[in-house]
Amino acid sequence: MCGGRGTRLGDGEKPLAPVAGRSMVDRALDALAASRVETAYTAVSPHTPKTRERLVERRDCDEGGRSGDGTEPEAGSLKLVVVDTPGDGYVADLQLAMAEGPTAPTLTLAVDLPLLDGAAVDAVLDAHAAADAEALSVRVPAARKRELGASADAASRYDDGGGGGDSPAERVPAGINVVGALDGAGDEAVRATRDARLAVNVNRPGDRRLAERILAGGQDAPALPSDGVDWLDAGDMGATSEGGDPL
């Protein structure tokens, strides 16, 4: 998903904002290319015309084996489909993008996770496969966000009811999920993790500085895992019934 206004970051079109010298949209596509994902449907909008140009360029260049900025993708190959949406909001644009061709269940990814890599993407796919549910919601403890110094999306709600930020009520969306049917029918599993690859969304300038510090591997930065995701409550998939009520 790369069609939002991204005004809080204050650096032009958010998907093109560089993190450690590489745009967030290229970093997201690199992670998908390094995973088992075969096709990426990139949802753009009138808010992101330059992003659309970049994606078309990368799509055409990828057919020749190189990414849009002339560098090799991390691994694998990725078919890229550019989908134009009206920019009416995340949910509306997602529904339109899914109607363009992806078969449910579909992995969805916000463009603002620059620490993501192929191993983390595959871990989300594996978690969904093991969940026996139509959809998978990936969440991060609010306490982990605060610990890292990362901002939380304004749409996320915190419940600081004395739980220290790690109870299920205090976990916020990570920006990568697996969605089921377009009408929302079916059950949903919930998995949570403290993994920084899924915990740092770049919404503000401070988030970008944090991501760059982590990518640089400074002494005060958390080390990024290089393999699968360590899930919290691994034995409890957190399934919900149809309609979203907890079982």
PDB file of C-alpha atoms in Angstrom:
ATOM      1  CA  MET A   1       0.000   0.000   0.000  1.00  0.00           C
ATOM      2  CA  CYS A   2       1.682   3.202  -1.160  1.00  0.00           C
ATOM      3  CA  GLY A   3      -1.026   5.712  -1.973  1.00  0.00           C
ATOM      4  CA  GLY A   4      -1.403   7.645   1.292  1.00  0.00           C
ATOM      5  CA  ARG A   5      -0.609  11.318   1.757  1.00  0.00           C
ATOM      6  CA  GLY A   6       2.088  10.736   4.392  1.00  0.00           C
ATOM      7  CA  THR A   7       2.018  14.359   5.550  1.00  0.00           C
ATOM      8  CA  ARG A   8       3.513  13.667   8.994  1.00  0.00           C
ATOM      9  CA  LEU A   9       6.878  12.711   7.540  1.00  0.00           C
ATOM     10  CA  GLY A  10       7.080  16.001   5.670  1.00  0.00           C
ATOM     11  CA  ASP A  11       9.351  14.845   2.834  1.00  0.00           C
ATOM     12  CA  GLY A  12       7.265  14.772  -0.315  1.00  0.00           C
ATOM     13  CA  GLU A  13       5.659  11.466  -1.231  1.00  0.00           C
ATOM     14  CA  LYS A  14       6.128   9.083   1.671  1.00  0.00           C
ATOM     15  CA  PRO A  15       6.935   5.925  -0.370  1.00  0.00           C
ATOM     16  CA  LEU A  16       9.839   7.754  -2.022  1.00  0.00           C
ATOM     17  CA  ALA A  17      11.280   9.053   1.257  1.00  0.00           C
ATOM     18  CA  PRO A  18      14.800   7.628   1.588  1.00  0.00           C
ATOM     19  CA  VAL A  19      15.874   5.574   4.579  1.00  0.00           C
ATOM     20  CA  ALA A  20      19.637   5.075   4.655  1.00  0.00           C
ATOM     21  CA  GLY A  21      19.831   6.127   1.015  1.00  0.00           C
ATOM     22  CA  ARG A  22      17.077   3.871  -0.364  1.00  0.00           C
ATOM     23  CA  SER A  23      13.426   4.730  -0.809  1.00  0.00           C
ATOM     24  CA  MET A  24      10.904   2.989   1.422  1.00  0.00           C
ATOM     25  CA  VAL A  25       8.986   1.622  -1.546  1.00  0.00           C
ATOM     26  CA  ASP A  26      12.145   0.010  -2.928  1.00  0.00           C
ATOM     27  CA  ARG A  27      12.971  -1.415   0.493  1.00  0.00           C
ATOM     28  CA  ALA A  28       9.477  -2.907   0.766  1.00  0.00           C
ATOM     29  CA  LEU A  29       9.723  -4.460  -2.694  1.00  0.00           C
ATOM     30  CA  ASP A  30      13.225  -5.770  -1.939  1.00  0.00           C
ATOM     31  CA  ALA A  31      11.824  -7.575   1.112  1.00  0.00           C
ATOM     32  CA  LEU A  32       9.030  -9.112  -0.957  1.00  0.00           C
ATOM     33  CA  ALA A  33      11.482 -10.118  -3.697  1.00  0.00           C
ATOM     34  CA  ALA A  34      13.600 -11.887  -1.092  1.00  0.00           C
ATOM     35  CA  SER A  35      10.580 -13.813   0.212  1.00  0.00           C
ATOM     36  CA  ARG A  36       8.306 -16.496  -1.246  1.00  0.00           C
ATOM     37  CA  VAL A  37       5.954 -13.817  -2.603  1.00  0.00           C
ATOM     38  CA  GLU A  38       5.749 -14.026  -6.387  1.00  0.00           C
ATOM     39  CA  THR A  39       3.549 -11.057  -7.332  1.00  0.00           C
ATOM     40  CA  ALA A  40       3.171  -7.630  -5.721  1.00  0.00           C
ATOM     41  CA  TYR A  41       0.136  -5.470  -6.449  1.00  0.00           C
ATOM     42  CA  THR A  42       1.237  -1.938  -5.605  1.00  0.00           C
ATOM     43  CA  ALA A  43      -1.643   0.407  -4.805  1.00  0.00           C
ATOM     44  CA  VAL A  44      -0.914   4.010  -5.788  1.00  0.00           C
ATOM     45  CA  SER A  45      -3.209   7.034  -5.896  1.00  0.00           C
ATOM     46  CA  PRO A  46      -3.392  10.627  -7.132  1.00  0.00           C
ATOM     47  CA  HIS A  47      -1.526  11.530  -3.934  1.00  0.00           C
ATOM     48  CA  THR A  48       1.577   9.635  -5.125  1.00  0.00           C
ATOM     49  CA  PRO A  49       2.145  10.303  -8.838  1.00  0.00           C
ATOM     50  CA  LYS A  50       5.946  10.212  -8.581  1.00  0.00           C
ATOM     51  CA  THR A  51       5.723   6.910  -6.713  1.00  0.00           C
ATOM     52  CA  ARG A  52       3.680   5.537  -9.591  1.00  0.00           C
ATOM     53  CA  GLU A  53       6.393   6.634 -12.016  1.00  0.00           C
ATOM     54  CA  ARG A  54       9.037   4.930  -9.905  1.00  0.00           C
ATOM     55  CA  LEU A  55       7.035   1.707  -9.729  1.00  0.00           C
ATOM     56  CA  VAL A  56       6.474   1.630 -13.481  1.00  0.00           C
ATOM     57  CA  GLU A  57      10.201   2.168 -13.935  1.00  0.00           C
ATOM     58  CA  ARG A  58      11.044  -0.618 -11.518  1.00  0.00           C
ATOM     59  CA  ARG A  59       8.470  -2.931 -13.086  1.00  0.00           C
ATOM     60  CA  ASP A  60       9.970  -2.399 -16.534  1.00  0.00           C
ATOM     61  CA  CYS A  61      13.538  -2.701 -15.252  1.00  0.00           C
ATOM     62  CA  ASP A  62      12.744  -5.806 -13.201  1.00  0.00           C
ATOM     63  CA  GLU A  63      11.762  -7.553 -16.403  1.00  0.00           C
ATOM     64  CA  GLY A  64      15.408  -7.145 -17.315  1.00  0.00           C
ATOM     65  CA  GLY A  65      16.592  -8.426 -13.942  1.00  0.00           C
ATOM     66  CA  ARG A  66      17.406  -5.121 -12.233  1.00  0.00           C
ATOM     67  CA  SER A  67      15.542  -2.903  -9.799  1.00  0.00           C
ATOM     68  CA  GLY A  68      14.398   0.631 -10.569  1.00  0.00           C
ATOM     69  CA  ASP A  69      17.477   2.387  -9.179  1.00  0.00           C
ATOM     70  CA  GLY A  70      19.912   0.156 -11.053  1.00  0.00           C
ATOM     71  CA  THR A  71      20.785  -2.160  -8.164  1.00  0.00           C
ATOM     72  CA  GLU A  72      20.109  -5.861  -7.993  1.00  0.00           C
ATOM     73  CA  PRO A  73      17.130  -6.990  -5.884  1.00  0.00           C
ATOM     74  CA  GLU A  74      18.172  -8.822  -2.708  1.00  0.00           C
ATOM     75  CA  ALA A  75      17.047 -12.232  -3.939  1.00  0.00           C
ATOM     76  CA  GLY A  76      14.406 -14.032  -5.962  1.00  0.00           C
ATOM     77  CA  SER A  77      12.140 -12.490  -8.548  1.00  0.00           C
ATOM     78  CA  LEU A  78       8.968 -10.476  -8.128  1.00  0.00           C
ATOM     79  CA  LYS A  79       6.265  -9.692 -10.658  1.00  0.00           C
ATOM     80  CA  LEU A  80       5.091  -6.122 -10.130  1.00  0.00           C
ATOM     81  CA  VAL A  81       1.560  -4.917 -10.932  1.00  0.00           C
ATOM     82  CA  VAL A  82       0.722  -1.231 -10.502  1.00  0.00           C
ATOM     83  CA  VAL A  83      -2.866  -0.615  -9.364  1.00  0.00           C
ATOM     84  CA  ASP A  84      -4.407   2.864  -9.492  1.00  0.00           C
ATOM     85  CA  THR A  85      -6.721   3.670  -6.591  1.00  0.00           C
ATOM     86  CA  PRO A  86      -8.619   6.907  -5.804  1.00  0.00           C
ATOM     87  CA  GLY A  87      -6.757   7.550  -2.552  1.00  0.00           C
ATOM     88  CA  ASP A  88      -9.946   7.508  -0.492  1.00  0.00           C
ATOM     89  CA  GLY A  89      -8.352   5.769   2.505  1.00  0.00           C
ATOM     90  CA  TYR A  90      -6.481   2.598   3.389  1.00  0.00           C
ATOM     91  CA  VAL A  91      -9.473   0.258   3.570  1.00  0.00           C
ATOM     92  CA  ALA A  92     -11.184   1.542   0.414  1.00  0.00           C
ATOM     93  CA  ASP A  93      -7.954   1.474  -1.584  1.00  0.00           C
ATOM     94  CA  LEU A  94      -7.072  -1.989  -0.272  1.00  0.00           C
ATOM     95  CA  GLN A  95     -10.436  -3.375  -1.334  1.00  0.00           C
ATOM     96  CA  LEU A  96     -10.012  -1.934  -4.814  1.00  0.00           C
ATOM     97  CA  ALA A  97      -6.466  -3.289  -5.089  1.00  0.00           C
ATOM     98  CA  MET A  98      -7.606  -6.764  -4.026  1.00  0.00           C
ATOM     99  CA  ALA A  99     -10.377  -6.673  -6.593  1.00  0.00           C
ATOM    100  CA  GLU A 100      -7.732  -6.221  -9.310  1.00  0.00           C
ATOM    101  CA  GLY A 101      -6.557  -9.787  -9.138  1.00  0.00           C
ATOM    102  CA  PRO A 102      -4.970 -11.114  -5.916  1.00  0.00           C
ATOM    103  CA  THR A 103      -6.655 -14.266  -4.698  1.00  0.00           C
ATOM    104  CA  ALA A 104      -7.578 -14.277  -1.019  1.00  0.00           C
ATOM    105  CA  PRO A 105      -5.976 -14.828   1.382  1.00  0.00           C
ATOM    106  CA  THR A 106      -3.616 -11.979   0.461  1.00  0.00           C
ATOM    107  CA  LEU A 107      -0.567 -10.590   2.229  1.00  0.00           C
ATOM    108  CA  THR A 108      -0.901  -6.828   2.739  1.00  0.00           C
ATOM    109  CA  LEU A 109       2.018  -4.553   3.484  1.00  0.00           C
ATOM    110  CA  ALA A 110       2.274  -0.877   4.350  1.00  0.00           C
ATOM    111  CA  VAL A 111       5.185   0.811   2.614  1.00  0.00           C
ATOM    112  CA  ASP A 112       6.570   2.292   5.850  1.00  0.00           C
ATOM    113  CA  LEU A 113       8.368  -0.791   7.264  1.00  0.00           C
ATOM    114  CA  PRO A 114      11.947  -0.184   6.043  1.00  0.00           C
ATOM    115  CA  LEU A 115      13.529  -2.791   8.348  1.00  0.00           C
ATOM    116  CA  LEU A 116      11.486  -5.626   6.865  1.00  0.00           C
ATOM    117  CA  ASP A 117      13.331  -8.439   5.082  1.00  0.00           C
ATOM    118  CA  GLY A 118      12.423 -11.612   3.228  1.00  0.00           C
ATOM    119  CA  ALA A 119      12.770 -13.866   6.274  1.00  0.00           C
ATOM    120  CA  ALA A 120      10.268 -11.777   8.242  1.00  0.00           C
ATOM    121  CA  VAL A 121       7.797 -11.794   5.336  1.00  0.00           C
ATOM    122  CA  ASP A 122       8.053 -15.579   5.085  1.00  0.00           C
ATOM    123  CA  ALA A 123       7.536 -15.859   8.856  1.00  0.00           C
ATOM    124  CA  VAL A 124       4.239 -14.008   8.526  1.00  0.00           C
ATOM    125  CA  LEU A 125       3.178 -16.315   5.696  1.00  0.00           C
ATOM    126  CA  ASP A 126       4.115 -19.342   7.814  1.00  0.00           C
ATOM    127  CA  ALA A 127       2.185 -18.001  10.805  1.00  0.00           C
ATOM    128  CA  HIS A 128      -0.911 -17.611   8.673  1.00  0.00           C
ATOM    129  CA  ALA A 129      -0.527 -21.115   7.243  1.00  0.00           C
ATOM    130  CA  ALA A 130      -0.312 -22.530  10.768  1.00  0.00           C
ATOM    131  CA  ALA A 131      -3.217 -20.494  12.127  1.00  0.00           C
ATOM    132  CA  ASP A 132      -6.127 -22.329  10.484  1.00  0.00           C
ATOM    133  CA  ALA A 133      -7.895 -18.993   9.966  1.00  0.00           C
ATOM    134  CA  GLU A 134      -8.963 -16.909   6.997  1.00  0.00           C
ATOM    135  CA  ALA A 135      -6.897 -13.881   8.046  1.00  0.00           C
ATOM    136  CA  LEU A 136      -3.923 -12.987  10.215  1.00  0.00           C
ATOM    137  CA  SER A 137      -3.422  -9.746  12.130  1.00  0.00           C
ATOM    138  CA  VAL A 138       0.181  -9.014  13.153  1.00  0.00           C
ATOM    139  CA  ARG A 139       0.651  -6.765  16.168  1.00  0.00           C
ATOM    140  CA  VAL A 140       3.425  -5.287  18.282  1.00  0.00           C
ATOM    141  CA  PRO A 141       3.293  -4.531  22.020  1.00  0.00           C
ATOM    142  CA  ALA A 142       2.859  -0.812  22.645  1.00  0.00           C
ATOM    143  CA  ALA A 143       5.647  -1.108  25.213  1.00  0.00           C
ATOM    144  CA  ARG A 144       8.036  -2.306  22.498  1.00  0.00           C
ATOM    145  CA  LYS A 145       7.229   0.759  20.383  1.00  0.00           C
ATOM    146  CA  ARG A 146       8.013   3.013  23.327  1.00  0.00           C
ATOM    147  CA  GLU A 147      11.141   1.056  24.191  1.00  0.00           C
ATOM    148  CA  LEU A 148      12.522   1.502  20.675  1.00  0.00           C
ATOM    149  CA  GLY A 149      11.476   5.140  20.518  1.00  0.00           C
ATOM    150  CA  ALA A 150       9.125   4.558  17.585  1.00  0.00           C
ATOM    151  CA  SER A 151       5.911   6.505  17.122  1.00  0.00           C
ATOM    152  CA  ALA A 152       2.543   4.805  16.908  1.00  0.00           C
ATOM    153  CA  ASP A 153       0.029   5.546  14.192  1.00  0.00           C
ATOM    154  CA  ALA A 154      -2.608   8.022  15.255  1.00  0.00           C
ATOM    155  CA  ALA A 155      -5.298   5.476  14.408  1.00  0.00           C
ATOM    156  CA  SER A 156      -3.877   2.976  16.912  1.00  0.00           C
ATOM    157  CA  ARG A 157      -5.464   2.964  20.348  1.00  0.00           C
ATOM    158  CA  TYR A 158      -3.463   2.363  23.500  1.00  0.00           C
ATOM    159  CA  ASP A 159      -4.894   0.845  26.633  1.00  0.00           C
ATOM    160  CA  ASP A 160      -2.537   1.589  29.505  1.00  0.00           C
ATOM    161  CA  GLY A 161      -4.583  -0.192  32.085  1.00  0.00           C
ATOM    162  CA  GLY A 162      -1.606  -1.084  34.211  1.00  0.00           C
ATOM    163  CA  GLY A 163      -0.490  -4.000  32.079  1.00  0.00           C
ATOM    164  CA  GLY A 164       2.908  -2.567  31.193  1.00  0.00           C
ATOM    165  CA  GLY A 165       2.139  -2.393  27.491  1.00  0.00           C
ATOM    166  CA  ASP A 166       2.377  -6.111  26.707  1.00  0.00           C
ATOM    167  CA  SER A 167      -1.158  -7.392  27.237  1.00  0.00           C
ATOM    168  CA  PRO A 168      -3.278  -8.252  24.173  1.00  0.00           C
ATOM    169  CA  ALA A 169      -5.228  -5.024  24.705  1.00  0.00           C
ATOM    170  CA  GLU A 170      -1.999  -3.014  24.436  1.00  0.00           C
ATOM    171  CA  ARG A 171      -0.771  -4.353  21.108  1.00  0.00           C
ATOM    172  CA  VAL A 172      -0.943  -2.204  17.998  1.00  0.00           C
ATOM    173  CA  PRO A 173      -1.011  -3.076  14.266  1.00  0.00           C
ATOM    174  CA  ALA A 174       2.346  -3.789  12.655  1.00  0.00           C
ATOM    175  CA  GLY A 175       1.485  -2.863   9.063  1.00  0.00           C
ATOM    176  CA  ILE A 176       1.796  -6.363   7.612  1.00  0.00           C
ATOM    177  CA  ASN A 177      -1.148  -8.760   7.660  1.00  0.00           C
ATOM    178  CA  VAL A 178      -2.932 -11.458   5.720  1.00  0.00           C
ATOM    179  CA  VAL A 179      -6.488 -10.556   4.733  1.00  0.00           C
ATOM    180  CA  GLY A 180      -9.222 -12.970   3.755  1.00  0.00           C
ATOM    181  CA  ALA A 181     -12.467 -12.292   1.936  1.00  0.00           C
ATOM    182  CA  LEU A 182     -13.229  -8.750   0.781  1.00  0.00           C
ATOM    183  CA  ASP A 183     -16.476  -8.726   2.776  1.00  0.00           C
ATOM    184  CA  GLY A 184     -14.610  -9.455   6.002  1.00  0.00           C
ATOM    185  CA  ALA A 185     -16.283 -12.810   6.530  1.00  0.00           C
ATOM    186  CA  GLY A 186     -14.339 -15.572   8.230  1.00  0.00           C
ATOM    187  CA  ASP A 187     -12.193 -15.782  11.311  1.00  0.00           C
ATOM    188  CA  GLU A 188      -8.938 -14.007  12.098  1.00  0.00           C
ATOM    189  CA  ALA A 189      -5.855 -15.150  13.976  1.00  0.00           C
ATOM    190  CA  VAL A 190      -3.682 -12.705  15.894  1.00  0.00           C
ATOM    191  CA  ARG A 191       0.071 -12.983  16.339  1.00  0.00           C
ATOM    192  CA  ALA A 192       2.292 -10.554  18.225  1.00  0.00           C
ATOM    193  CA  THR A 193       6.026  -9.960  18.204  1.00  0.00           C
ATOM    194  CA  ARG A 194       8.683  -7.630  19.597  1.00  0.00           C
ATOM    195  CA  ASP A 195      10.762  -8.004  16.424  1.00  0.00           C
ATOM    196  CA  ALA A 196      12.095  -4.571  15.399  1.00  0.00           C
ATOM    197  CA  ARG A 197      11.660  -5.461  11.716  1.00  0.00           C
ATOM    198  CA  LEU A 198       7.899  -5.329  12.286  1.00  0.00           C
ATOM    199  CA  ALA A 199       7.841  -2.713  15.038  1.00  0.00           C
ATOM    200  CA  VAL A 200       9.331   0.353  13.328  1.00  0.00           C
ATOM    201  CA  ASN A 201       6.903   2.160  11.038  1.00  0.00           C
ATOM    202  CA  VAL A 202       8.299   5.396   9.596  1.00  0.00           C
ATOM    203  CA  ASN A 203       5.588   7.991  10.123  1.00  0.00           C
ATOM    204  CA  ARG A 204       7.664  10.923  11.395  1.00  0.00           C
ATOM    205  CA  PRO A 205      11.232  12.221  10.988  1.00  0.00           C
ATOM    206  CA  GLY A 206      12.231  10.644  14.312  1.00  0.00           C
ATOM    207  CA  ASP A 207      11.132   7.232  13.042  1.00  0.00           C
ATOM    208  CA  ARG A 208      13.353   7.606  10.001  1.00  0.00           C
ATOM    209  CA  ARG A 209      16.346   8.501  12.179  1.00  0.00           C
ATOM    210  CA  LEU A 210      15.598   5.460  14.359  1.00  0.00           C
ATOM    211  CA  ALA A 211      15.398   3.134  11.341  1.00  0.00           C
ATOM    212  CA  GLU A 212      18.662   4.477   9.938  1.00  0.00           C
ATOM    213  CA  ARG A 213      20.408   4.013  13.275  1.00  0.00           C
ATOM    214  CA  ILE A 214      19.215   0.410  13.463  1.00  0.00           C
ATOM    215  CA  LEU A 215      20.242  -0.302   9.871  1.00  0.00           C
ATOM    216  CA  ALA A 216      23.684   1.185  10.579  1.00  0.00           C
ATOM    217  CA  GLY A 217      24.113  -1.241  13.469  1.00  0.00           C
ATOM    218  CA  GLY A 218      25.211   1.311  16.027  1.00  0.00           C
ATOM    219  CA  GLN A 219      26.104   0.258  19.556  1.00  0.00           C
ATOM    220  CA  ASP A 220      22.908   1.782  20.949  1.00  0.00           C
ATOM    221  CA  ALA A 221      20.689   0.162  18.318  1.00  0.00           C
ATOM    222  CA  PRO A 222      18.955  -3.224  18.656  1.00  0.00           C
ATOM    223  CA  ALA A 223      20.355  -5.985  16.494  1.00  0.00           C
ATOM    224  CA  LEU A 224      18.076  -7.101  13.692  1.00  0.00           C
ATOM    225  CA  PRO A 225      17.334 -10.839  13.474  1.00  0.00           C
ATOM    226  CA  SER A 226      18.312 -12.487  10.225  1.00  0.00           C
ATOM    227  CA  ASP A 227      15.881 -15.404  10.348  1.00  0.00           C
ATOM    228  CA  GLY A 228      12.307 -16.095  11.405  1.00  0.00           C
ATOM    229  CA  VAL A 229      10.151 -14.015  13.717  1.00  0.00           C
ATOM    230  CA  ASP A 230       9.988 -14.792  17.436  1.00  0.00           C
ATOM    231  CA  TRP A 231       6.245 -14.760  18.139  1.00  0.00           C
ATOM    232  CA  LEU A 232       4.804 -14.043  21.549  1.00  0.00           C
ATOM    233  CA  ASP A 233       2.281 -16.594  22.861  1.00  0.00           C
ATOM    234  CA  ALA A 234       3.309 -18.957  20.097  1.00  0.00           C
ATOM    235  CA  GLY A 235       1.010 -21.668  21.384  1.00  0.00           C
ATOM    236  CA  ASP A 236      -2.077 -19.437  21.253  1.00  0.00           C
ATOM    237  CA  MET A 237      -3.030 -18.279  17.791  1.00  0.00           C
ATOM    238  CA  GLY A 238      -5.614 -15.856  19.144  1.00  0.00           C
ATOM    239  CA  ALA A 239      -8.348 -16.936  16.732  1.00  0.00           C
ATOM    240  CA  THR A 240     -11.543 -14.928  16.558  1.00  0.00           C
ATOM    241  CA  SER A 241     -14.955 -15.959  15.381  1.00  0.00           C
ATOM    242  CA  GLU A 242     -16.753 -14.571  12.339  1.00  0.00           C
ATOM    243  CA  GLY A 243     -17.652 -10.980  13.078  1.00  0.00           C
ATOM    244  CA  GLY A 244     -14.448 -10.405  15.031  1.00  0.00           C
ATOM    245  CA  ASP A 245     -15.583 -11.399  18.551  1.00  0.00           C
ATOM    246  CA  PRO A 246     -12.897 -13.211  20.583  1.00  0.00           C
ATOM    247  CA  LEU A 247     -13.473 -16.927  21.047  1.00  0.00           C
TER     248      LEU A 247
END
